[in-house]
Tab-separated table of C-alpha atoms in Angstrom:
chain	number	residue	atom	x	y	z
A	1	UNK	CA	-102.027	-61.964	183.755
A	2	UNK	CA	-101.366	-58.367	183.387
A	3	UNK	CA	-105.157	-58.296	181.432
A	4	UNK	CA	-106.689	-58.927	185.363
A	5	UNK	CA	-104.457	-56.579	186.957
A	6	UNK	CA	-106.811	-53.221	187.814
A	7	UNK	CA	-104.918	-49.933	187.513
A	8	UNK	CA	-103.302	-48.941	190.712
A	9	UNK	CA	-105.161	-45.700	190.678
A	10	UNK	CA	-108.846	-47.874	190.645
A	11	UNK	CA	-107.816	-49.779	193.737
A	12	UNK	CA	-105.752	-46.947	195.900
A	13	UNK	CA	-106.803	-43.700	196.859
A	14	UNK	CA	-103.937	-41.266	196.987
A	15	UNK	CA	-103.320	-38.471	199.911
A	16	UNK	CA	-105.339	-35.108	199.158
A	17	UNK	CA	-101.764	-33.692	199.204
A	18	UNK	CA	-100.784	-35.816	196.196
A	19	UNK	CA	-104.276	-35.316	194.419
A	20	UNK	CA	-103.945	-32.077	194.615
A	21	UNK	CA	-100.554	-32.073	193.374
A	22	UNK	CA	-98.827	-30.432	195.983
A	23	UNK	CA	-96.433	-32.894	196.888
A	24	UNK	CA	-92.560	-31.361	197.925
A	25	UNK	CA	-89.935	-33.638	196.326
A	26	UNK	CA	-87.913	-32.169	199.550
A	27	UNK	CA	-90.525	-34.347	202.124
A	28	UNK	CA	-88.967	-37.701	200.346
A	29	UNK	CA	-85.748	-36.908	201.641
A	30	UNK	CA	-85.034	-37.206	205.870
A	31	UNK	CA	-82.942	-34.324	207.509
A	32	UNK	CA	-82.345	-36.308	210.002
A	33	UNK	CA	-80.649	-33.489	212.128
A	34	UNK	CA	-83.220	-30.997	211.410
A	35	UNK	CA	-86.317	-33.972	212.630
A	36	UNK	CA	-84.538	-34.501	216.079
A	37	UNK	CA	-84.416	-31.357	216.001
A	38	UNK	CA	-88.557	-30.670	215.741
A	39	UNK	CA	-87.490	-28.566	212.611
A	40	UNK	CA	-88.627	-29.458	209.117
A	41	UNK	CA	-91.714	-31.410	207.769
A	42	UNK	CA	-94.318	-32.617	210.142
A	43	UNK	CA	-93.637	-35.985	208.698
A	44	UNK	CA	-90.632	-36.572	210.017
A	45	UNK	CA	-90.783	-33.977	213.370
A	46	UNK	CA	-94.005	-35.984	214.629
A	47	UNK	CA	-93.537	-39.762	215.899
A	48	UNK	CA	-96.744	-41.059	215.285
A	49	UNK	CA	-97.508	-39.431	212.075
A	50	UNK	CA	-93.659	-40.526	211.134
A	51	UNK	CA	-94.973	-44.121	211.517
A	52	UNK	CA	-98.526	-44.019	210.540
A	53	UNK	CA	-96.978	-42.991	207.050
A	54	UNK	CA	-93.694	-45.541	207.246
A	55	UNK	CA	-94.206	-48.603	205.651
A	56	UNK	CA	-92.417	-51.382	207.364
A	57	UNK	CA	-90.369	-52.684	204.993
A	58	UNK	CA	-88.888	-56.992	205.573
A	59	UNK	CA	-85.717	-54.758	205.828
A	60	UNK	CA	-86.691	-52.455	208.119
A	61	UNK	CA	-88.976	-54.727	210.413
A	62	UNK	CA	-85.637	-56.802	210.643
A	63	UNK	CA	-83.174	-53.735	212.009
A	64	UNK	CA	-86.011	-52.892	214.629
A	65	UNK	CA	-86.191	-56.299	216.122
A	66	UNK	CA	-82.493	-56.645	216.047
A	67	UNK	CA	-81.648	-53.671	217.679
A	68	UNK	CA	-84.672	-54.218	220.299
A	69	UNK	CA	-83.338	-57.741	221.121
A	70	UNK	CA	-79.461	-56.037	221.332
A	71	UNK	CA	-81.388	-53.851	223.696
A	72	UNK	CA	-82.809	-56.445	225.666
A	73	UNK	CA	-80.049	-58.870	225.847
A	74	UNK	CA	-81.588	-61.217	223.326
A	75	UNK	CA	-80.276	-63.636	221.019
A	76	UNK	CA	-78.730	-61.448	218.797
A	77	UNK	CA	-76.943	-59.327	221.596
A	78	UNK	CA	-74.474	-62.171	221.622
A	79	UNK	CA	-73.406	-62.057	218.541
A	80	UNK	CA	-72.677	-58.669	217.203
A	81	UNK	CA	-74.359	-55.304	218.634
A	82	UNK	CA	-72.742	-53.286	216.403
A	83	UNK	CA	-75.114	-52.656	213.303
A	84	UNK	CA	-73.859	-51.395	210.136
A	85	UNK	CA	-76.256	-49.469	207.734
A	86	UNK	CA	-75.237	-50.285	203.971
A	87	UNK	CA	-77.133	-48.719	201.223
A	88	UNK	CA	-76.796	-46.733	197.684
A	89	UNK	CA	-77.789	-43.414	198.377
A	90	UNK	CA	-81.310	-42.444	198.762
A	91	UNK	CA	-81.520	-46.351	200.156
A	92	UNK	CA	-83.140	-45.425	203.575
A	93	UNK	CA	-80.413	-45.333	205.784
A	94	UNK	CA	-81.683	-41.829	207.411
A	95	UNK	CA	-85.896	-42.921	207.095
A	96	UNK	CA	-84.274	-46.119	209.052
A	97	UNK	CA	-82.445	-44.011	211.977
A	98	UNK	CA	-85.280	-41.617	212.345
A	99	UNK	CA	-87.820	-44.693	212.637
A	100	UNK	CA	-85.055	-46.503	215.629
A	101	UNK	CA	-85.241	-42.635	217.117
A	102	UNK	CA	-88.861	-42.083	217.387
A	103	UNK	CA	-88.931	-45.992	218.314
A	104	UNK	CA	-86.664	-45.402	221.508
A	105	UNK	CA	-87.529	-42.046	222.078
A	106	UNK	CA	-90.954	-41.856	221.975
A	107	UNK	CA	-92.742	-45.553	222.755
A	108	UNK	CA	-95.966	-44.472	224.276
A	109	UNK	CA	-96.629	-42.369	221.873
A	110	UNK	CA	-95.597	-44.710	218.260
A	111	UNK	CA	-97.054	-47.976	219.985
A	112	UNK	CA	-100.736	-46.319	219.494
A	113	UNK	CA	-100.252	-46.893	215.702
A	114	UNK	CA	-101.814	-49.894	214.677
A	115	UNK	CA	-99.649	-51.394	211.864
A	116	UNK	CA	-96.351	-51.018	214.512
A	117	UNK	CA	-97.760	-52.525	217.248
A	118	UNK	CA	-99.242	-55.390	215.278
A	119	UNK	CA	-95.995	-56.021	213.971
A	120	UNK	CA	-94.152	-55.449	217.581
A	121	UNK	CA	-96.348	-58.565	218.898
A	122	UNK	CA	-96.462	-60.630	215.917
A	123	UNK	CA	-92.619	-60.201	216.637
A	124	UNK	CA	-92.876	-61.337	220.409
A	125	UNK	CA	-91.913	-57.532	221.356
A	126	UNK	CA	-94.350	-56.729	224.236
A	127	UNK	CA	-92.563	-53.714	224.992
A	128	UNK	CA	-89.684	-50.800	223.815
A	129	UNK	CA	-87.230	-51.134	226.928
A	130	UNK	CA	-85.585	-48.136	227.926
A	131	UNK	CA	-82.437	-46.662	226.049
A	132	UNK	CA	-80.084	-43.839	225.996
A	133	UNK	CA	-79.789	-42.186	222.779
A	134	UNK	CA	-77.696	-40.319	221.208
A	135	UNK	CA	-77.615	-38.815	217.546
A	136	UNK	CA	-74.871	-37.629	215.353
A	137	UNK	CA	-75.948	-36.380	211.792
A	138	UNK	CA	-72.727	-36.531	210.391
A	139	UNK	CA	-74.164	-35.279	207.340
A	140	UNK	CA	-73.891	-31.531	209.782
A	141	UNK	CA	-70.331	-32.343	210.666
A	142	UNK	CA	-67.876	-29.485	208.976
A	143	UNK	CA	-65.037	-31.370	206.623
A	144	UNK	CA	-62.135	-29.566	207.785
């Protein structure tokens, strides 16, 4: 099988960034204080260009519809509307915060990409409904 398989670099066509090979290991990892913040990489400052580069992972694509339906009194508010995030480190916890924060923060704006809003009605979501947010990078919090 592996004899058919083309080379991933004959069927993709990387970023110029990563051509180029000027790729910062630092834009892999999400400050998530310094993004709600509008500090940092663009990446992760800018909503839409947050989720035109997010892939939506089974995983992810699962916490957004079950904190939309907590939000909207769906099925799942019944049961438990507390979520926990579990993960190794480096698992996506923060990439999955900042996507919920740009999701409730800024729905005009990330429903114009394609690949979200395809996957917002092929989930029955017609719509983000209104939330209060607040943020707390604990990562920012002094130990003492």
């Amino acid at each position: 099988m592996t004899d058919q398989l083309r080379n991933w670099r004959q069927g993709v066509v990387p970023h110029q960034d990563i051509r180029d090979d000027q790729v910062s290991e630092a834009l892999f990892a999400v400050n998530l204080s310094r993004a709600i913040n509008r500090e940092g990489a663009v990446e992760y400052r800018d909503p839409v260009l947050f989720f035109e580069r997010t892939h939506l992972t089974r995983t992810l694509q699962s916490l957004i519809r079950d904190v939309l339906a907590i939000l909207t009194g769906g099925e799942k508010a019944t049961v438990n509307s507390v979520l926990h995030l579990q993960t190794n480190f480096g698992g996506g916890k923060s990439h999955a915060e900042l996507a919920l924060y740009h999701l409730l923060t800024s729905p005009d704006r990330v429903l114009s990409v394609p690949h979200l809003k395809s996957f917002l009605a092929d989930s029955g979501i017609t719509q983000i409904p209104q939330a209060a947010v607040a943020v707390l990078p604990c990562a920012d919090l002094p130990a003492n």
